[in-house]
Tab-separated table of C-alpha atoms and ligand atoms in Angstrom:
chain	number	residue	atom	x	y	z
A	1015	UNK	CA	11.060	-107.334	47.864
A	1016	UNK	CA	13.445	-109.716	46.125
A	1017	UNK	CA	12.968	-109.362	42.446
A	1018	UNK	CA	15.405	-111.083	40.118
A	1019	UNK	CA	15.808	-109.705	36.633
A	1020	UNK	CA	16.297	-112.576	34.218
A	1021	UNK	CA	19.504	-112.072	32.232
A	1022	UNK	CA	18.957	-112.082	28.495
A	1023	UNK	CA	20.269	-115.200	26.804
A	1024	UNK	CA	23.791	-114.578	25.435
A	1025	UNK	CA	22.686	-116.016	22.088
A	1026	UNK	CA	19.928	-113.410	21.854
A	1027	UNK	CA	22.423	-110.641	22.605
A	1028	UNK	CA	24.875	-111.821	19.956
A	1029	UNK	CA	22.133	-112.036	17.395
A	1030	UNK	CA	20.636	-108.606	18.104
A	1031	UNK	CA	19.273	-107.944	14.626
A	1032	UNK	CA	17.554	-104.747	15.836
A	1033	UNK	CA	20.068	-102.725	17.863
A	1034	UNK	CA	18.065	-99.831	19.325
A	1035	UNK	CA	19.832	-96.694	20.501
A	1036	UNK	CA	16.888	-95.665	22.712
A	1037	UNK	CA	13.552	-93.870	22.438
A	1038	UNK	CA	13.761	-91.154	19.787
A	1039	UNK	CA	10.394	-89.526	20.476
A	1040	UNK	CA	6.800	-90.212	21.487
A	1041	UNK	CA	4.055	-88.804	19.278
A	1042	UNK	CA	0.569	-88.188	20.615
A	1043	UNK	CA	-2.482	-87.746	18.402
A	1044	UNK	CA	-4.591	-85.141	20.188
A	1045	UNK	CA	-7.675	-82.973	19.700
A	1046	UNK	CA	-5.761	-79.705	20.033
A	1047	UNK	CA	-1.989	-79.903	19.575
A	1048	UNK	CA	-1.355	-76.228	20.312
A	1049	UNK	CA	-2.953	-76.542	23.747
A	1050	UNK	CA	-1.428	-79.960	24.473
A	1051	UNK	CA	2.071	-78.594	23.781
A	1052	UNK	CA	1.336	-75.671	26.087
A	1053	UNK	CA	0.216	-78.058	28.865
A	1054	UNK	CA	3.344	-80.206	28.609
A	1055	UNK	CA	5.574	-77.116	28.571
A	1056	UNK	CA	3.805	-75.429	31.485
A	1057	UNK	CA	3.100	-78.431	33.678
A	1058	UNK	CA	5.936	-80.843	32.829
A	1059	UNK	CA	8.706	-78.374	31.953
A	1060	UNK	CA	9.278	-79.111	28.263
A	1061	UNK	CA	10.683	-76.459	25.906
A	1062	UNK	CA	9.582	-75.645	22.367
A	1063	UNK	CA	11.622	-77.497	19.749
A	1064	UNK	CA	9.982	-77.636	16.311
A	1065	UNK	CA	6.721	-77.051	14.477
A	1066	UNK	CA	5.166	-78.523	11.336
A	1067	UNK	CA	1.917	-77.382	9.718
A	1068	UNK	CA	0.502	-75.401	6.825
A	1069	UNK	CA	3.230	-72.764	7.236
A	1070	UNK	CA	5.905	-75.429	6.648
A	1071	UNK	CA	4.112	-77.075	3.722
A	1072	UNK	CA	2.232	-79.762	5.731
A	1073	UNK	CA	-1.389	-79.162	4.752
A	1074	UNK	CA	-3.467	-81.679	6.707
A	1075	UNK	CA	-2.077	-81.479	10.244
A	1076	UNK	CA	-0.201	-79.428	12.823
A	1077	UNK	CA	2.587	-80.935	14.945
A	1078	UNK	CA	4.439	-79.392	17.866
A	1079	UNK	CA	7.663	-81.018	19.107
A	1080	UNK	CA	8.832	-80.211	22.642
A	1081	UNK	CA	11.966	-81.372	24.451
A	1082	UNK	CA	13.322	-81.787	27.960
A	1083	UNK	CA	16.812	-83.315	28.229
A	1084	UNK	CA	16.614	-86.578	26.202
A	1085	UNK	CA	12.803	-86.593	26.146
A	1086	UNK	CA	11.055	-85.507	22.973
A	1087	UNK	CA	7.250	-85.426	22.742
A	1088	UNK	CA	5.347	-84.541	19.558
A	1089	UNK	CA	1.680	-83.470	19.621
A	1090	UNK	CA	-0.170	-83.828	16.343
A	1091	UNK	CA	-3.706	-82.828	15.447
A	1092	UNK	CA	-5.666	-83.074	12.231
A	1093	UNK	CA	-6.826	-79.859	10.567
A	1094	UNK	CA	-9.873	-81.664	9.117
A	1095	UNK	CA	-12.235	-84.491	9.997
A	1096	UNK	CA	-12.361	-87.786	8.189
A	1097	UNK	CA	-8.715	-88.861	8.153
A	1098	UNK	CA	-6.618	-91.294	10.167
A	1099	UNK	CA	-5.519	-88.710	12.757
A	1100	UNK	CA	-9.034	-87.378	13.364
A	1101	UNK	CA	-10.382	-90.954	13.493
A	1102	UNK	CA	-7.708	-91.938	16.024
A	1103	UNK	CA	-8.649	-89.040	18.320
A	1104	UNK	CA	-12.375	-89.775	17.914
A	1105	UNK	CA	-11.838	-93.408	18.856
A	1106	UNK	CA	-9.146	-93.203	21.524
A	1107	UNK	CA	-9.119	-89.630	22.803
A	1108	UNK	CA	-5.724	-87.961	23.198
A	1109	UNK	CA	-3.357	-90.903	22.932
A	1110	UNK	CA	0.102	-92.220	22.196
A	1111	UNK	CA	0.277	-93.104	18.495
A	1112	UNK	CA	4.014	-93.497	17.847
A	1113	UNK	CA	6.727	-94.984	20.048
A	1114	UNK	CA	9.692	-93.949	17.875
A	1115	UNK	CA	12.971	-95.800	18.346
A	1116	UNK	CA	16.402	-94.526	17.310
A	1117	UNK	CA	18.376	-96.814	15.021
A	1118	UNK	CA	21.572	-96.523	12.995
A	1119	UNK	CA	19.872	-97.969	9.886
A	1120	UNK	CA	16.107	-97.525	9.455
A	1121	UNK	CA	15.992	-99.507	6.181
A	1122	UNK	CA	17.621	-102.498	7.851
A	1123	UNK	CA	15.340	-102.180	10.925
A	1124	UNK	CA	12.290	-102.332	8.649
A	1125	UNK	CA	13.576	-105.312	6.645
A	1126	UNK	CA	14.658	-107.266	9.731
A	1127	UNK	CA	11.303	-106.803	11.461
A	1128	UNK	CA	9.050	-107.250	8.426
A	1129	UNK	CA	10.729	-110.517	7.345
A	1130	UNK	CA	10.064	-111.766	10.895
A	1131	UNK	CA	6.341	-111.081	10.619
A	1132	UNK	CA	6.089	-107.398	11.559
A	1133	UNK	CA	3.214	-105.648	9.757
A	1134	UNK	CA	4.568	-102.669	7.842
A	1135	UNK	CA	3.236	-99.236	8.799
A	1136	UNK	CA	5.739	-97.177	6.812
A	1137	UNK	CA	8.155	-98.447	4.184
A	1138	UNK	CA	11.607	-96.823	4.465
A	1139	UNK	CA	11.213	-93.159	3.579
A	1140	UNK	CA	14.041	-90.619	3.264
A	1141	UNK	CA	13.159	-87.038	4.202
A	1142	UNK	CA	15.556	-84.255	3.210
A	1143	UNK	CA	16.001	-80.544	3.766
A	1144	UNK	CA	18.931	-78.129	3.970
A	1145	UNK	CA	20.036	-79.690	7.294
A	1146	UNK	CA	20.470	-83.197	5.921
A	1147	UNK	CA	18.302	-86.300	5.911
A	1148	UNK	CA	16.256	-88.462	8.239
A	1149	UNK	CA	15.246	-91.993	7.256
A	1150	UNK	CA	11.989	-93.284	8.766
A	1151	UNK	CA	10.326	-96.681	8.619
A	1152	UNK	CA	7.740	-98.341	10.821
A	1153	UNK	CA	5.729	-101.342	11.913
A	1154	UNK	CA	2.461	-101.810	13.771
A	1155	UNK	CA	2.332	-103.020	17.374
A	1156	UNK	CA	-0.655	-103.515	19.749
A	1157	UNK	CA	-3.933	-101.730	18.938
A	1158	UNK	CA	-3.404	-98.771	16.629
A	1159	UNK	CA	-0.003	-97.982	18.153
A	1160	UNK	CA	3.071	-98.055	15.913
A	1161	UNK	CA	6.848	-98.154	16.199
A	1162	UNK	CA	8.770	-95.850	13.901
A	1163	UNK	CA	12.474	-96.492	13.360
A	1164	UNK	CA	14.322	-93.179	13.130
A	1165	UNK	CA	17.762	-92.843	11.536
A	1166	UNK	CA	19.051	-89.300	12.067
A	1167	UNK	CA	22.832	-89.624	11.991
A	1168	UNK	CA	22.973	-87.402	8.881
A	1169	UNK	CA	20.675	-84.687	10.241
A	1170	UNK	CA	21.607	-81.430	11.978
A	1171	UNK	CA	18.239	-79.621	12.022
A	1172	UNK	CA	15.966	-78.975	15.026
A	1173	UNK	CA	13.873	-82.138	14.658
A	1174	UNK	CA	13.284	-83.492	11.149
A	1175	UNK	CA	12.518	-82.343	7.615
A	1176	UNK	CA	8.998	-80.897	7.350
A	1177	UNK	CA	9.478	-79.123	10.707
A	1178	UNK	CA	10.988	-75.733	11.357
A	1179	UNK	CA	12.628	-74.659	14.589
A	1180	UNK	CA	9.963	-73.379	17.015
A	1181	UNK	CA	11.301	-70.229	18.609
A	1182	UNK	CA	9.250	-68.650	21.378
A	1183	UNK	CA	10.103	-66.639	24.485
A	1184	UNK	CA	7.808	-68.890	26.574
A	1185	UNK	CA	9.882	-71.821	27.815
A	1186	UNK	CA	9.186	-72.743	31.452
A	1187	UNK	CA	12.037	-74.208	33.501
A	1188	UNK	CA	12.714	-77.949	33.395
A	1189	UNK	CA	11.248	-80.173	36.093
A	1190	UNK	CA	14.286	-82.452	35.838
A	1191	UNK	CA	12.731	-85.128	33.629
A	1192	UNK	CA	15.524	-86.871	31.720
A	1193	UNK	CA	14.511	-89.746	29.434
A	1194	UNK	CA	11.953	-92.511	28.867
A	1195	UNK	CA	12.551	-95.362	31.324
A	1196	UNK	CA	9.805	-97.641	29.949
A	1197	UNK	CA	6.440	-97.549	28.148
A	1198	UNK	CA	3.645	-99.913	29.170
A	1199	UNK	CA	1.053	-101.361	26.802
A	1200	UNK	CA	-2.390	-102.594	27.886
A	1201	UNK	CA	-3.635	-105.456	25.725
A	1202	UNK	CA	-6.872	-107.444	25.676
A	1203	UNK	CA	-7.908	-110.603	27.534
A	1204	UNK	CA	-5.379	-113.419	26.916
A	1205	UNK	CA	-3.400	-111.279	24.476
A	1206	UNK	CA	-0.277	-110.725	26.609
A	1207	UNK	CA	1.598	-113.786	25.384
A	1208	UNK	CA	0.792	-112.963	21.761
A	1209	UNK	CA	2.483	-109.581	22.177
A	1210	UNK	CA	5.358	-111.060	24.183
A	1211	UNK	CA	5.964	-113.356	21.210
A	1212	UNK	CA	5.727	-110.383	18.835
A	1213	UNK	CA	8.466	-108.523	20.716
A	1214	UNK	CA	10.568	-111.696	20.883
A	1215	UNK	CA	10.164	-112.850	17.292
A	1216	UNK	CA	9.773	-109.590	15.375
A	1217	UNK	CA	11.972	-107.240	17.435
A	1218	UNK	CA	14.417	-109.627	19.158
A	1219	UNK	CA	13.402	-108.540	22.661
A	1220	UNK	CA	13.681	-110.773	25.723
A	1221	UNK	CA	11.207	-111.317	28.586
A	1222	UNK	CA	13.107	-110.109	31.673
A	1223	UNK	CA	10.314	-110.139	34.281
A	1224	UNK	CA	6.904	-111.735	34.710
A	1225	UNK	CA	4.162	-110.811	37.165
A	1226	UNK	CA	1.170	-113.087	37.471
A	1227	UNK	CA	-2.212	-112.360	38.996
A	1228	UNK	CA	-0.897	-113.436	42.426
A	1229	UNK	CA	1.751	-110.690	42.292
A	1230	UNK	CA	-0.663	-108.087	41.009
A	1231	UNK	CA	-3.982	-108.508	42.714
A	1232	UNK	CA	-5.915	-106.685	45.360
A	1233	UNK	CA	-9.061	-107.853	47.077
A	1234	UNK	CA	-11.005	-106.823	43.981
A	1235	UNK	CA	-9.096	-106.938	40.753
A	1236	UNK	CA	-6.044	-108.366	39.032
A	1237	UNK	CA	-3.757	-108.067	36.056
A	1238	UNK	CA	-0.802	-109.922	34.590
A	1239	UNK	CA	2.314	-108.354	33.156
A	1240	UNK	CA	5.501	-109.307	31.318
A	1241	UNK	CA	8.401	-106.921	30.831
A	1242	UNK	CA	10.050	-107.047	27.396
A	1243	UNK	CA	13.518	-105.574	26.897
A	1244	UNK	CA	15.589	-104.840	23.817
A	1245	UNK	CA	18.821	-106.838	23.587
A	1246	UNK	CA	20.923	-103.964	24.947
A	1247	UNK	CA	18.345	-103.025	27.611
A	1248	UNK	CA	17.873	-99.451	26.323
A	1249	UNK	CA	14.178	-99.945	25.512
A	1250	UNK	CA	11.686	-101.672	27.816
A	1251	UNK	CA	8.035	-102.398	27.097
A	1252	UNK	CA	6.009	-104.070	29.865
A	1253	UNK	CA	2.776	-105.614	28.519
A	1254	UNK	CA	-0.319	-105.891	30.768
A	1255	UNK	CA	-3.462	-107.938	30.303
A	1256	UNK	CA	-6.500	-107.991	32.594
A	1257	UNK	CA	-7.070	-110.978	34.888
A	1258	UNK	CA	-10.263	-112.200	36.548
A	1259	UNK	CA	-11.077	-110.611	39.898
A	1260	UNK	CA	-14.169	-109.845	41.936
A	1261	UNK	CA	-14.464	-106.458	40.244
A	1262	UNK	CA	-13.298	-104.771	37.065
A	1263	UNK	CA	-9.541	-104.722	36.499
A	1264	UNK	CA	-7.891	-101.347	35.839
A	1265	UNK	CA	-6.725	-102.782	32.488
A	1266	UNK	CA	-10.334	-103.541	31.571
A	1267	UNK	CA	-11.382	-99.996	32.462
A	1268	UNK	CA	-8.590	-98.712	30.223
A	1269	UNK	CA	-9.627	-100.967	27.316
A	1270	UNK	CA	-13.265	-99.839	27.657
A	1271	UNK	CA	-12.436	-96.146	27.607
A	1272	UNK	CA	-9.515	-96.253	25.174
A	1273	UNK	CA	-11.548	-98.318	22.741
A	1274	UNK	CA	-9.011	-101.129	22.521
A	1275	UNK	CA	-5.354	-101.804	23.193
A	1276	UNK	CA	-2.911	-98.964	23.675
A	1277	UNK	CA	-0.185	-97.322	25.695
A	1278	UNK	CA	-1.141	-97.175	29.389
A	1279	UNK	CA	1.749	-95.246	30.883
A	1280	UNK	CA	5.118	-93.774	30.057
A	1281	UNK	CA	7.728	-93.777	32.838
A	1282	UNK	CA	9.943	-90.706	32.874
A	1283	UNK	CA	13.277	-90.799	34.692
A	1284	UNK	CA	14.648	-88.144	37.030
A	1285	UNK	CA	17.788	-87.896	39.179
A	1286	UNK	CA	15.940	-86.037	41.947
A	1287	UNK	CA	12.405	-87.292	42.366
A	1288	UNK	CA	11.619	-85.102	45.403
A	1289	UNK	CA	12.473	-81.937	43.467
A	1290	UNK	CA	10.793	-83.118	40.245
A	1291	UNK	CA	7.539	-84.149	41.944
A	1292	UNK	CA	7.469	-80.970	44.061
A	1293	UNK	CA	7.674	-78.915	40.875
A	1294	UNK	CA	5.108	-81.024	39.023
A	1295	UNK	CA	2.644	-80.740	41.920
A	1296	UNK	CA	3.201	-76.973	42.104
A	1297	UNK	CA	2.361	-76.802	38.397
A	1298	UNK	CA	-0.922	-78.670	38.855
A	1299	UNK	CA	-0.053	-82.286	38.055
A	1300	UNK	CA	-2.159	-84.639	40.184
A	1301	UNK	CA	-0.732	-87.874	41.582
A	1302	UNK	CA	-2.241	-91.035	43.024
A	1303	UNK	CA	-2.079	-91.117	46.800
A	1304	UNK	CA	-1.420	-94.151	48.946
A	1305	UNK	CA	-2.585	-94.147	52.603
A	1306	UNK	CA	-0.046	-92.597	54.989
A	1307	UNK	CA	0.214	-96.002	56.742
A	1308	UNK	CA	2.298	-97.057	53.701
A	1309	UNK	CA	5.181	-95.133	55.287
A	1310	UNK	CA	4.818	-96.584	58.800
A	1311	UNK	CA	6.979	-99.632	58.125
A	1312	UNK	CA	8.593	-98.523	54.853
A	1313	UNK	CA	12.167	-98.557	56.128
A	1314	UNK	CA	11.693	-102.022	57.639
A	1315	UNK	CA	10.523	-103.193	54.206
A	1316	UNK	CA	13.179	-101.554	52.016
A	1317	UNK	CA	16.106	-100.965	54.386
A	1318	UNK	CA	18.269	-97.833	54.342
A	1319	UNK	CA	17.558	-95.157	51.733
A	1320	UNK	CA	19.456	-91.913	51.151
A	1321	UNK	CA	16.326	-89.738	51.131
A	1322	UNK	CA	14.516	-88.276	54.141
A	1323	UNK	CA	11.235	-90.065	54.743
A	1324	UNK	CA	9.150	-86.952	55.430
A	1325	UNK	CA	9.268	-85.379	51.921
A	1326	UNK	CA	8.548	-88.781	50.371
A	1327	UNK	CA	5.496	-89.094	52.632
A	1328	UNK	CA	4.381	-85.519	51.930
A	1329	UNK	CA	4.574	-86.048	48.175
A	1330	UNK	CA	3.348	-89.671	48.146
A	1331	UNK	CA	6.507	-91.123	46.575
A	1332	UNK	CA	6.791	-94.928	46.757
A	1333	UNK	CA	9.969	-96.948	47.344
A	1334	UNK	CA	10.879	-100.527	46.441
A	1335	UNK	CA	14.062	-102.585	46.571
A	1336	UNK	CA	15.406	-105.449	44.486
A	1337	UNK	CA	18.697	-107.359	44.575
A	1338	UNK	CA	20.582	-104.551	42.863
A	1339	UNK	CA	19.361	-101.481	44.709
A	1340	UNK	CA	16.187	-99.483	45.175
A	1341	UNK	CA	13.888	-97.231	43.203
A	1342	UNK	CA	11.538	-94.357	43.970
A	1343	UNK	CA	8.371	-93.938	41.912
A	1344	UNK	CA	5.037	-92.138	41.760
A	1345	UNK	CA	2.142	-92.219	39.315
A	1346	UNK	CA	0.058	-89.347	37.992
A	1347	UNK	CA	-3.680	-89.544	37.637
A	1348	UNK	CA	-4.770	-89.894	33.982
A	1349	UNK	CA	-3.720	-86.757	32.069
A	1350	UNK	CA	-6.912	-86.562	30.025
A	1351	UNK	CA	-10.615	-86.981	30.822
A	1352	UNK	CA	-10.746	-90.591	29.711
A	1353	UNK	CA	-9.159	-92.828	32.382
A	1354	UNK	CA	-6.445	-93.931	29.970
A	1355	UNK	CA	-2.883	-92.578	29.677
A	1356	UNK	CA	-0.900	-91.567	32.760
A	1357	UNK	CA	2.751	-91.004	33.604
A	1358	UNK	CA	5.126	-92.552	36.103
A	1359	UNK	CA	8.022	-90.563	37.525
A	1360	UNK	CA	10.897	-92.864	38.482
A	1361	UNK	CA	14.314	-92.487	40.060
A	1362	UNK	CA	16.478	-95.602	40.006
A	1363	UNK	CA	19.175	-96.083	42.599
A	1364	UNK	CA	20.553	-99.356	41.330
A	1365	UNK	CA	17.244	-101.212	41.050
A	1366	UNK	CA	16.370	-102.465	37.569
A	1367	UNK	CA	12.886	-103.713	38.456
A	1368	UNK	CA	9.470	-102.029	38.365
A	1369	UNK	CA	8.263	-101.630	41.939
A	1370	UNK	CA	6.556	-104.979	42.544
A	1371	UNK	CA	6.480	-104.270	46.304
A	1372	UNK	CA	4.289	-101.235	45.594
A	1373	UNK	CA	1.766	-102.928	43.328
A	1374	UNK	CA	-0.807	-103.680	46.022
A	1375	UNK	CA	-0.810	-100.197	47.598
A	1376	UNK	CA	-0.739	-98.624	44.163
A	1377	UNK	CA	-3.523	-100.691	42.662
A	1378	UNK	CA	-5.715	-100.063	45.681
A	1379	UNK	CA	-5.154	-96.340	45.055
A	1380	UNK	CA	-6.135	-96.827	41.391
A	1381	UNK	CA	-9.264	-98.724	42.460
A	1382	UNK	CA	-10.347	-95.873	44.731
A	1383	UNK	CA	-10.176	-93.612	41.660
A	1384	UNK	CA	-11.991	-96.205	39.514
A	1385	UNK	CA	-14.693	-96.394	42.163
A	1386	UNK	CA	-15.116	-92.593	42.119
A	1387	UNK	CA	-15.661	-92.866	38.348
A	1388	UNK	CA	-18.207	-95.661	38.887
A	1389	UNK	CA	-16.046	-98.146	36.948
A	1390	UNK	CA	-15.023	-100.626	39.628
B	422	FE2	FE1	5.860	-98.415	35.081
């Protein structure tokens, strides 16, 4: 599959008014943060990092931060009904609330984005404790999702003020997950270009790839997608919208069950996808399966790969090639009862694209699941 990544315009790079250092953390609003943290530790191989709650002076919520290599997830639950966290969980189920981005200057990030039309979520706020200070600010993005800008260059504590280090003897071994490769947002009918413009105008991102409904359609359903990248390429946000098909698009099913726009999947990088996926499966994570015929002509499609075919076939790992190399990827089933958020595990071997050659096989696998739920 020949996929060309559009180079960002040099002018856009020079004028990067929002230099992002990467994903700082992802915060999930959930019904039970203690159990969610346990699930991500046990099944995905995260370790305990920090805790905030009544014992640390935070009265209305409990938050558990867990870490694996450069990945930090935070699970937050409300201790009462009738507030924004409880409402978010009621409306969306367990969901991604915050895609937090690391910056050198959170005050500047807020000013630069708000003067360009970003809707403020959090005015610059300095948090301090004995380990130093963290500056936070934030803006709204699609649905009820937000971006926080995190400046932590003057902080030496476990996570951030308000949290204390979470020390526990229970820390399962890593599954080899390294960092966030990309986070995908599902938006409503005809809303993709609005959000593309938001990332261009407000955050200085560029559109590096576009997939139309001819790229991403099966016999039954379709979607369209544009990949937005920060100027330096460290942060990538593909945006999907549903497209008309004979049956209900997977994006539509998501919107129905999520109760609006939100984060569809987070792609987590590994350097050894066979080992990572073997461990995840052994720990109970369920993945989408493509038919075994997918592997019959795989090597003719993608050319030489370093990996043995048999373990890829056993595990259901997909392969795609672009002009710069190839990638291996696999998708979990939704990780909660609503058919909403799932994860992608990805290993890049030169390729900078997103697996366009796998879309058809993958989306047919998703449709089989949709059909089982009665939502196709
Ligand atoms: Fe993805």
